[in-house]
Short mmCIF file of C-alpha atoms in Angstrom, two decimals:
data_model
loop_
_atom_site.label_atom_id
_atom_site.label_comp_id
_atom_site.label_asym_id
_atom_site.label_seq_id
_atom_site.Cartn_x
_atom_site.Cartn_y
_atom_site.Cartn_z
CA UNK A 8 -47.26 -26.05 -15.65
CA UNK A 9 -45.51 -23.59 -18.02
CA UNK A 10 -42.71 -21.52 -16.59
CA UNK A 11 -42.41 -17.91 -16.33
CA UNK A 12 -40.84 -17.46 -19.15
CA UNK A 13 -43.27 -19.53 -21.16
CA UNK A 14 -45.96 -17.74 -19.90
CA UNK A 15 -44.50 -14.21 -19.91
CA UNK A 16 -43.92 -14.72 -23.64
CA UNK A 17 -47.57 -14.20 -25.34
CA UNK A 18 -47.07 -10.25 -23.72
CA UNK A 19 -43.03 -10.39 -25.37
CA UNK A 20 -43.89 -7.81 -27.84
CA UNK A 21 -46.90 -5.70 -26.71
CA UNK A 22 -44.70 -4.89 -23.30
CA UNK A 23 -41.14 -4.64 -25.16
CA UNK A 24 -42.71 -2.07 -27.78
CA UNK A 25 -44.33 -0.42 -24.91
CA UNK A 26 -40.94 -0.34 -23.47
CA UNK A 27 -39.11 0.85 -26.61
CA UNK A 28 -41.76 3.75 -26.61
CA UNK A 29 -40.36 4.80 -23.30
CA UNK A 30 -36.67 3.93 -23.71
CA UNK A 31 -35.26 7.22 -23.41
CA UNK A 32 -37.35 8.17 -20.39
CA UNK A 33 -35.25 8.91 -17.29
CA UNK A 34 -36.95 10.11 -13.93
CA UNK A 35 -36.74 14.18 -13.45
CA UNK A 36 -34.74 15.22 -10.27
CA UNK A 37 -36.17 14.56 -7.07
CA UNK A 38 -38.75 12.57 -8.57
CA UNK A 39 -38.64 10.00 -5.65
CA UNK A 40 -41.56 9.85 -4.46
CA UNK A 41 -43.43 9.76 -7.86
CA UNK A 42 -41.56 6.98 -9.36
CA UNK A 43 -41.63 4.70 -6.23
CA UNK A 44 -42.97 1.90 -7.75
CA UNK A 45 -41.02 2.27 -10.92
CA UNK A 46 -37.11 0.82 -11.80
CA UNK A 47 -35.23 2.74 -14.00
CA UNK A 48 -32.47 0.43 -15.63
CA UNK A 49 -28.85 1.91 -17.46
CA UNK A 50 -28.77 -1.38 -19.91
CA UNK A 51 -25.58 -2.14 -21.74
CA UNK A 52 -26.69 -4.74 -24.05
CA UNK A 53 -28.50 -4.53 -27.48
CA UNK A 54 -31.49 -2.63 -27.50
CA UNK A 55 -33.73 -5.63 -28.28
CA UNK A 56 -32.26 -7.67 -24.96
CA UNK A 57 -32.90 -4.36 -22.70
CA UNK A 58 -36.64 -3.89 -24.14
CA UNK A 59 -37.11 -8.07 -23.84
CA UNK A 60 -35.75 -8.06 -20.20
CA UNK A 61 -37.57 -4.85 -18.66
CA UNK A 62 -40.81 -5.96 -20.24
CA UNK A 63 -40.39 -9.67 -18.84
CA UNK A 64 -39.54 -8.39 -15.76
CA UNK A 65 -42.13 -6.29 -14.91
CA UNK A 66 -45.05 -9.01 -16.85
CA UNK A 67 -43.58 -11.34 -13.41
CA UNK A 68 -43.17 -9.14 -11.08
CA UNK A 69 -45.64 -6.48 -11.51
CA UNK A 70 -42.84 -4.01 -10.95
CA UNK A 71 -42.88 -1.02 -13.71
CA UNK A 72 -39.56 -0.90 -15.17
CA UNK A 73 -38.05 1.79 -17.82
CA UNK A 74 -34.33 1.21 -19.43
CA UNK A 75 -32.26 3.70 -21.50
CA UNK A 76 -29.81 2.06 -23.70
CA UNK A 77 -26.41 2.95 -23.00
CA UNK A 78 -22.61 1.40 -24.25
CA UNK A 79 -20.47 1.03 -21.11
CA UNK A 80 -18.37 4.10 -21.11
CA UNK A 81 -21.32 6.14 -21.70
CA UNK A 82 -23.10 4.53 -18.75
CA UNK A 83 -20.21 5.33 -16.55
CA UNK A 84 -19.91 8.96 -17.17
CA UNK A 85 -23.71 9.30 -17.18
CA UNK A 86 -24.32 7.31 -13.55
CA UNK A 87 -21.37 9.67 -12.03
CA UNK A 88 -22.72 12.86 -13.42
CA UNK A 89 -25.88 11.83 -12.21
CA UNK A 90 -24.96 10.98 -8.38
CA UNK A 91 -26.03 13.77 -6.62
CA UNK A 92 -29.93 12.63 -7.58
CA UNK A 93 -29.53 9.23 -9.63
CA UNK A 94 -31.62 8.75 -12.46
CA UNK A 95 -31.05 5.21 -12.48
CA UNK A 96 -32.25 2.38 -10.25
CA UNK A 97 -30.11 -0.62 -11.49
CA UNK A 98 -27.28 -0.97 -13.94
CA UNK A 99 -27.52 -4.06 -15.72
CA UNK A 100 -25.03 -5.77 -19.04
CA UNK A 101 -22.24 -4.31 -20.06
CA UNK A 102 -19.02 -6.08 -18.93
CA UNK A 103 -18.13 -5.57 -15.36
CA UNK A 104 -14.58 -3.86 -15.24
CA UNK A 105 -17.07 -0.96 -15.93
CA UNK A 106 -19.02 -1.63 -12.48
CA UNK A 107 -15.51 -2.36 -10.93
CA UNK A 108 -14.41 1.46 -12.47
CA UNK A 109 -17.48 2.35 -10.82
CA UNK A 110 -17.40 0.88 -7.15
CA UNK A 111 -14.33 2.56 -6.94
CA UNK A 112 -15.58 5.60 -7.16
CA UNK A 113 -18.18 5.00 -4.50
CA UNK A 114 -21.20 5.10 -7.32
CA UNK A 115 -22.14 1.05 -6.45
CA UNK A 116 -24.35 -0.27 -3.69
CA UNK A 117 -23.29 -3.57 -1.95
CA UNK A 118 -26.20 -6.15 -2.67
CA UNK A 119 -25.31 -9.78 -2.00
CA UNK A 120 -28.61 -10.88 -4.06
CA UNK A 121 -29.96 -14.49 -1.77
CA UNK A 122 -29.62 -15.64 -5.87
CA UNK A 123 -26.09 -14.72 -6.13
CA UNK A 124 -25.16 -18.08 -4.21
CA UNK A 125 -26.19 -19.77 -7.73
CA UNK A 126 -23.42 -18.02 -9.77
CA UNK A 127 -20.16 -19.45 -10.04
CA UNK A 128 -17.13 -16.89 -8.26
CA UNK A 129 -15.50 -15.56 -11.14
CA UNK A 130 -18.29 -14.35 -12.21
CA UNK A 131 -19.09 -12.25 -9.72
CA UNK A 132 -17.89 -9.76 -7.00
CA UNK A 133 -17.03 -10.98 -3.47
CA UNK A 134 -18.19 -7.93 -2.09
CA UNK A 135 -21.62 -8.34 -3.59
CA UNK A 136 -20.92 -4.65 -6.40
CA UNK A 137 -22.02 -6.26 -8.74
CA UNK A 138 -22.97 -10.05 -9.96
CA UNK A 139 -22.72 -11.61 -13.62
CA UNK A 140 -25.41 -12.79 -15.40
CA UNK A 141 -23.67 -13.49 -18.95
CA UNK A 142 -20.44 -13.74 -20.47
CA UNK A 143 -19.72 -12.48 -23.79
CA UNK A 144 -16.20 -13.87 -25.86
CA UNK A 145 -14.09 -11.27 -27.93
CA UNK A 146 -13.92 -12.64 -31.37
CA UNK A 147 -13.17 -11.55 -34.83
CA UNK A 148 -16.66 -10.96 -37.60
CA UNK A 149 -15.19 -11.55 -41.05
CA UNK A 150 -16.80 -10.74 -44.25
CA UNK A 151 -15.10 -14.07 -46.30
CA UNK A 152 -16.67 -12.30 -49.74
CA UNK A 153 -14.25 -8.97 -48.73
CA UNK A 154 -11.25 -10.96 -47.47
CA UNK A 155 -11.44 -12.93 -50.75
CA UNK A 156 -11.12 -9.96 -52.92
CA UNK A 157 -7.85 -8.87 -50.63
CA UNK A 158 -6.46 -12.43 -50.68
CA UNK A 159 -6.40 -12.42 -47.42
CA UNK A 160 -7.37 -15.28 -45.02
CA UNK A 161 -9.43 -14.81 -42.07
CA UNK A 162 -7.67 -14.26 -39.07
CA UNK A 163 -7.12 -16.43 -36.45
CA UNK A 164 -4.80 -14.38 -34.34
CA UNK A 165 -4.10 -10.73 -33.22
CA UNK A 166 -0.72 -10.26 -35.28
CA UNK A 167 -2.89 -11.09 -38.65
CA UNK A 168 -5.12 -8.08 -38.10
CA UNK A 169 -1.58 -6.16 -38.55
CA UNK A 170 -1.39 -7.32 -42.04
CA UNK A 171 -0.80 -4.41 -44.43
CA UNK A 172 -3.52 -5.94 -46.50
CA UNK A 173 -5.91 -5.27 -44.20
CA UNK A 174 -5.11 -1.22 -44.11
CA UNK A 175 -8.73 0.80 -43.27
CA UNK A 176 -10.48 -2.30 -43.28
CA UNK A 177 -10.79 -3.57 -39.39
CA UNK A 178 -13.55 -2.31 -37.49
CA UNK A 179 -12.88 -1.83 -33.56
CA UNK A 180 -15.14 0.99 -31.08
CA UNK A 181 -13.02 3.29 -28.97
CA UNK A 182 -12.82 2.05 -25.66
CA UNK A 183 -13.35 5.57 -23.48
CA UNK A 184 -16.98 4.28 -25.08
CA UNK A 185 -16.92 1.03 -24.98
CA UNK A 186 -16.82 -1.61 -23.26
CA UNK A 187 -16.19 -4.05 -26.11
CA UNK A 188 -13.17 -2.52 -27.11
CA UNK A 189 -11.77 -1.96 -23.47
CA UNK A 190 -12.04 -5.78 -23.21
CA UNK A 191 -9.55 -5.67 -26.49
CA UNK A 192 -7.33 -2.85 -24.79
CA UNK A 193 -7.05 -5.23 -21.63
CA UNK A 194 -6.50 -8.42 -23.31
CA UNK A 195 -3.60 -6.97 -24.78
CA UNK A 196 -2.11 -5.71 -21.09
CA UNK A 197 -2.63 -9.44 -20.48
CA UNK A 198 -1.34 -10.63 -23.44
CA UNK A 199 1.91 -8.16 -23.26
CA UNK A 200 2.44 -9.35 -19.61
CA UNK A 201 0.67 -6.94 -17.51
CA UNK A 202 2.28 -3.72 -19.68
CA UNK A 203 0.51 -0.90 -20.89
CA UNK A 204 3.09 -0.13 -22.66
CA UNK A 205 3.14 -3.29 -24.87
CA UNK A 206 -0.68 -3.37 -24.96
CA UNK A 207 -0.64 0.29 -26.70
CA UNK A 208 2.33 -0.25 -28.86
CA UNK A 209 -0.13 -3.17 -30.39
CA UNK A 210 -3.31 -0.60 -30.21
CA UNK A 211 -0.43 1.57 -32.16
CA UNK A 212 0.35 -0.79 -35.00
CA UNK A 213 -2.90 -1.99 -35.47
CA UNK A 214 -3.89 1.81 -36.21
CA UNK A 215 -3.17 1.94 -39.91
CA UNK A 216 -5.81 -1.14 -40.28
CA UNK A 217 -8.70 0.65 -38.74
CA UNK A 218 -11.25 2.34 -40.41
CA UNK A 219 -12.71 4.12 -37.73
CA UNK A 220 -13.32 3.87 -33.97
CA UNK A 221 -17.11 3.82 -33.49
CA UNK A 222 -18.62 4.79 -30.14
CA UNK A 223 -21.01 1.30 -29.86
CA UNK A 224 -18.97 -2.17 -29.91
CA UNK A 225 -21.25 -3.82 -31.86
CA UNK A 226 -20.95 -1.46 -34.59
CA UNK A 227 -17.78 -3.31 -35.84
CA UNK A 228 -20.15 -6.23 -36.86
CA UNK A 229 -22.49 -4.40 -38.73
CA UNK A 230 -19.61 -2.26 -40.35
CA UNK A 231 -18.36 -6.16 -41.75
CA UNK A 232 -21.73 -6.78 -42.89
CA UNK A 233 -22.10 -3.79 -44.88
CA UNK A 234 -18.43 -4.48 -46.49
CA UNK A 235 -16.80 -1.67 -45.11
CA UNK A 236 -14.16 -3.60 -43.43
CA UNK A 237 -12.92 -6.95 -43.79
CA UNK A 238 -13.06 -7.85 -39.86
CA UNK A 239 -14.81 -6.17 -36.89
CA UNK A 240 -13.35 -7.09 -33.49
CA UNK A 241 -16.18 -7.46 -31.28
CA UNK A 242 -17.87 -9.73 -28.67
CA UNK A 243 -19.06 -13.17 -31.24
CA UNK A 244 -22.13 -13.25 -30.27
CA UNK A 245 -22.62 -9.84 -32.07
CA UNK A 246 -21.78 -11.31 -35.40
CA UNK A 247 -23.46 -14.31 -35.10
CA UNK A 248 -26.80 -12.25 -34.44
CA UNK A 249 -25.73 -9.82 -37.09
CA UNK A 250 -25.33 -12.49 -39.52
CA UNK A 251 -28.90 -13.95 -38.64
CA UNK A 252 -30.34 -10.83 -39.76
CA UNK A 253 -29.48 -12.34 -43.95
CA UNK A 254 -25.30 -11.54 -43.85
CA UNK A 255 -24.38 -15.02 -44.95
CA UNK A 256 -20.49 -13.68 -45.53
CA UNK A 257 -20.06 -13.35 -41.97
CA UNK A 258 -18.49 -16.02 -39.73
CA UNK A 259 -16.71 -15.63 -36.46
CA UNK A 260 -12.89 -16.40 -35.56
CA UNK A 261 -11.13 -16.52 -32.44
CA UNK A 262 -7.38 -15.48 -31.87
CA UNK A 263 -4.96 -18.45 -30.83
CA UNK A 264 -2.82 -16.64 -28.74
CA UNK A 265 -6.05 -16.00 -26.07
CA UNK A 266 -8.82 -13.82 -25.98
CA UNK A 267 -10.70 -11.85 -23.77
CA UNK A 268 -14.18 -12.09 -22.81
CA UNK A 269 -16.90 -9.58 -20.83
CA UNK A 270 -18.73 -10.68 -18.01
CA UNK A 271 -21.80 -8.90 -18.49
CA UNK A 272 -22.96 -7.42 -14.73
CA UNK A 273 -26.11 -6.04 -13.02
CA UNK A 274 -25.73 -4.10 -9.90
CA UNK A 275 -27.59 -1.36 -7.82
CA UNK A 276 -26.82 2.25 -8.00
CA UNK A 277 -26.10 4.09 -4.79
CA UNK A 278 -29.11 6.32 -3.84
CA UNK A 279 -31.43 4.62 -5.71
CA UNK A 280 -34.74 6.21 -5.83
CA UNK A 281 -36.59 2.64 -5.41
CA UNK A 282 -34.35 0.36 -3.58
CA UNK A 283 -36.63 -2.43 -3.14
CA UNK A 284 -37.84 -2.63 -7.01
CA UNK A 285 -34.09 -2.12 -7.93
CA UNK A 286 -32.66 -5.33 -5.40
CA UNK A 287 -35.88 -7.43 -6.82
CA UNK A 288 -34.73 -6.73 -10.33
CA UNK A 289 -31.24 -7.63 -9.70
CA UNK A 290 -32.89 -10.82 -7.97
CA UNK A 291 -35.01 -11.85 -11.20
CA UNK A 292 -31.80 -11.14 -13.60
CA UNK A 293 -30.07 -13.72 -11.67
CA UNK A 294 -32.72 -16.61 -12.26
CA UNK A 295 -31.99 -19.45 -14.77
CA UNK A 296 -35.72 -18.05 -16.33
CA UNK A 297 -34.13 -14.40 -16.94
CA UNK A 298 -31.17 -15.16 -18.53
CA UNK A 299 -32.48 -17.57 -21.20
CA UNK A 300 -34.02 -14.69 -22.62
CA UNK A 301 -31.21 -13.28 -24.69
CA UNK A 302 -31.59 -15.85 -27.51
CA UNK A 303 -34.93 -15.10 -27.53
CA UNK A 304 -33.75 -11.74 -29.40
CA UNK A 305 -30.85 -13.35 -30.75
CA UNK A 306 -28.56 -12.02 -28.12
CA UNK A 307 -26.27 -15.39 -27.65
CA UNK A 308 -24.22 -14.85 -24.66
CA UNK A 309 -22.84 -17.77 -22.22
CA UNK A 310 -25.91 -17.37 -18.98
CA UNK A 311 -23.56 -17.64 -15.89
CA UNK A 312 -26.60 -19.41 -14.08
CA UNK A 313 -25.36 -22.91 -14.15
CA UNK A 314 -28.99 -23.89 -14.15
CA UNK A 315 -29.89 -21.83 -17.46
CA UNK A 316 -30.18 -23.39 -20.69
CA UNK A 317 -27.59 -22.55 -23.27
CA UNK A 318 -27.91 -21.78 -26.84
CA UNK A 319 -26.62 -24.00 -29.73
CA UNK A 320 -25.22 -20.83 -30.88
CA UNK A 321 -23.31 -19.28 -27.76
CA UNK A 322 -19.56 -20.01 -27.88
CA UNK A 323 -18.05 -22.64 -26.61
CA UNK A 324 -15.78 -21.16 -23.78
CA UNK A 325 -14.51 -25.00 -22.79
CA UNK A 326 -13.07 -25.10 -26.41
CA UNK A 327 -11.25 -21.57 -26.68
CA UNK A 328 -7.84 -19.71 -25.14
CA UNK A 329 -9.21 -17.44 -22.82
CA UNK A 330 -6.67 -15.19 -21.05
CA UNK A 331 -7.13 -14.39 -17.07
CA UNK A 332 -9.27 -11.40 -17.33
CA UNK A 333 -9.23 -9.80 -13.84
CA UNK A 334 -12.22 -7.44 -14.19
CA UNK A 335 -11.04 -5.36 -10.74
CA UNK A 336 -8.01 -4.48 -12.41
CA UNK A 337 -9.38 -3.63 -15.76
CA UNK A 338 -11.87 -1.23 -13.81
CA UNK A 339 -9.28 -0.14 -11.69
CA UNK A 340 -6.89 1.05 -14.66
CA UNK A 341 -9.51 2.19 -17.20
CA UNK A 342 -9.83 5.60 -17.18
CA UNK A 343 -5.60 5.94 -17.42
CA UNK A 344 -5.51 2.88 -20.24
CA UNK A 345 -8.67 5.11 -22.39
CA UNK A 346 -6.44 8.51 -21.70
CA UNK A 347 -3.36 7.02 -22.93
CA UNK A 348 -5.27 5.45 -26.03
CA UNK A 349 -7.23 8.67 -26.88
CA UNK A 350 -3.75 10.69 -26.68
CA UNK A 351 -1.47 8.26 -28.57
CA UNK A 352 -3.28 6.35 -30.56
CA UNK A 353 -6.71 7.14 -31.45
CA UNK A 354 -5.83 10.67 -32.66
CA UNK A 355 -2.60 10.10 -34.25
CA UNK A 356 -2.34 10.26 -38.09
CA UNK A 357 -2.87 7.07 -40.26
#
């Protein structure tokens, strides 16, 4: 017999367009009762993996199921402004110091999913905020053709993106936006020893280098495919899809000293307007079925589903440095880490 998936995939694009059609649709205030049957999902990934996942999901379940496309930092201010009367059912991608930033201010439901007991610990919360269902791997997207003009070599740690050569041409998203480059900000703390300080007096000499700080993290990849910078720091699998789209001149590098990676969450909003559609959806996101989607729309992230099949093209996370990334603690200093950047670095002359 075929599985879900399988047979959920002759509908793939009829329901994802459908979906896309819709994408910006958010439930009016007190609309409970009218959307009671409906899920309204804040997604953090690409905007092909939302529309692929909301349309699956609801071809399975039979549950309607809406998503606005939102980068992490975004989704955070949005959910909070929105608490009085939540627009949102479920949050789901994005990397989770985001939802940890978020249970602690009270905008999380617990929901210990009965599929959460599949995922490995570290890749989720104990308390049941939120649960993983991918991991992403910060990595660097060169364009070989523009490091070859500079005679520069493709980096393979964070000291060469200080290179002088390299001035205006590496690609990075602010991280008040994103949650991309708050995975950079941290891995620095971590890589300084737990300092702020040394993390932003990094952030402060890599400043010259970068061109601009875009709000999306992806955007990085596509700015190195263009050949407006020489690198983009960004999550890998966002260059390897971005060179699948015909940039040949992109590969992916990974830094020696250690790198950070996201682990991409789903979790249910407090006063959720449909409860039980919202805890089914985070149910079905945690299935081996759901996450082997993503490289169906060339969104290559590690599934943390032991069970789930993995792509040829998802990074190898057995063969790279990966520092300790404690996602409570990233949450938990976010908002004074992004001050401190927008204030010193991000707005200081170049």
């Amino acid at each position: 017999m075929a599985s879900p998936l399988a047979r959920s995939r002759p509908v793939l694009s009829i329901g994802a367009a459908l979906v896309l059609a819709c994408c910006g649709c958010t439930r009016a205030p007190g609309a409970a009762s009218a959307d009671a049957g409906k899920v309204v999902v804040a997604c953090g990934a690409t905007e092909e993996w939302c529309a692929a996942m909301t349309s699956v999901f609801t071809s399975e379940t039979g549950i309607p199921a809406e998503f606005v496309r939102l980068s992490s930092g975004e989704a955070l201010a949005r959910i909070k402004a929105g608490r009085a009367d939540p627009e949102f059912d479920v949050w789901h991608g994005g990397p989770a110091d985001g939802y940890a930033a978020a249970a602690d201010d009270g905008l999380l439901q617990d929901y210990v999913s009965p599929n959460a007991a599949a995922i490995p610990d570290r890749y989720k919360d104990p308390d049941g905020t939120w649960t993983g269902v991918y991991v992403g791997v910060l990595g660097f997207c060169d364009n070989t053709a523009v490091l070859a003009e500079k005679h520069v070599q493709a980096p393979t740690s964070w000291e060469d993106l200080l290179d002088p050569a390299l001035r205006q041409n590496v690609g990075i998203a602010h991280p008040s936006t994103s949650g991309t480059a708050y995975t950079a900000l941290w891995t620095q703390v971590e890589l300084h020893g737990g300092a702020d300080d040394g993390a932003l007096a990094y952030m402060r000499r890599l400043h010259p280098n970068v061109l601009q700080y875009s709000k999306s993290g992806a955007a990085p990849a596509q700015q190195a495919a263009r050949g407006e910078v020489g690198v983009g720091v960004v999550f890998s699998h966002d260059c390897v899809a971005t060179r699948e789209q015909g940039f040949t001149d992109l590969q992916v590098t990974f830094p020696a000293e250690g790198t950070g990676y996201e682990v991409g969450g789903v979790a249910l909003l407090k006063g959720a307007h449909n409860v039980a559609g919202a805890k089914k959806y985070v149910d079905w996101a945690l299935t081996p079925g759901a996450q082997e989607i993503g490289p169906t729309v060339h969104s290559y992230q590690a599934p943390t589903n032991p069970a789930a099949k993995r792509s040829d093209k998802t990074a190898d996370l057995a063969a790279l440095k990966l520092i300790d990334y404690d996602s409570t603690a990233a949450g938990a200093r976010k908002l004074d880490l992004t001050r401190r950047f927008d204030a010193e670095i991000a707005k200081a002359p170049r």
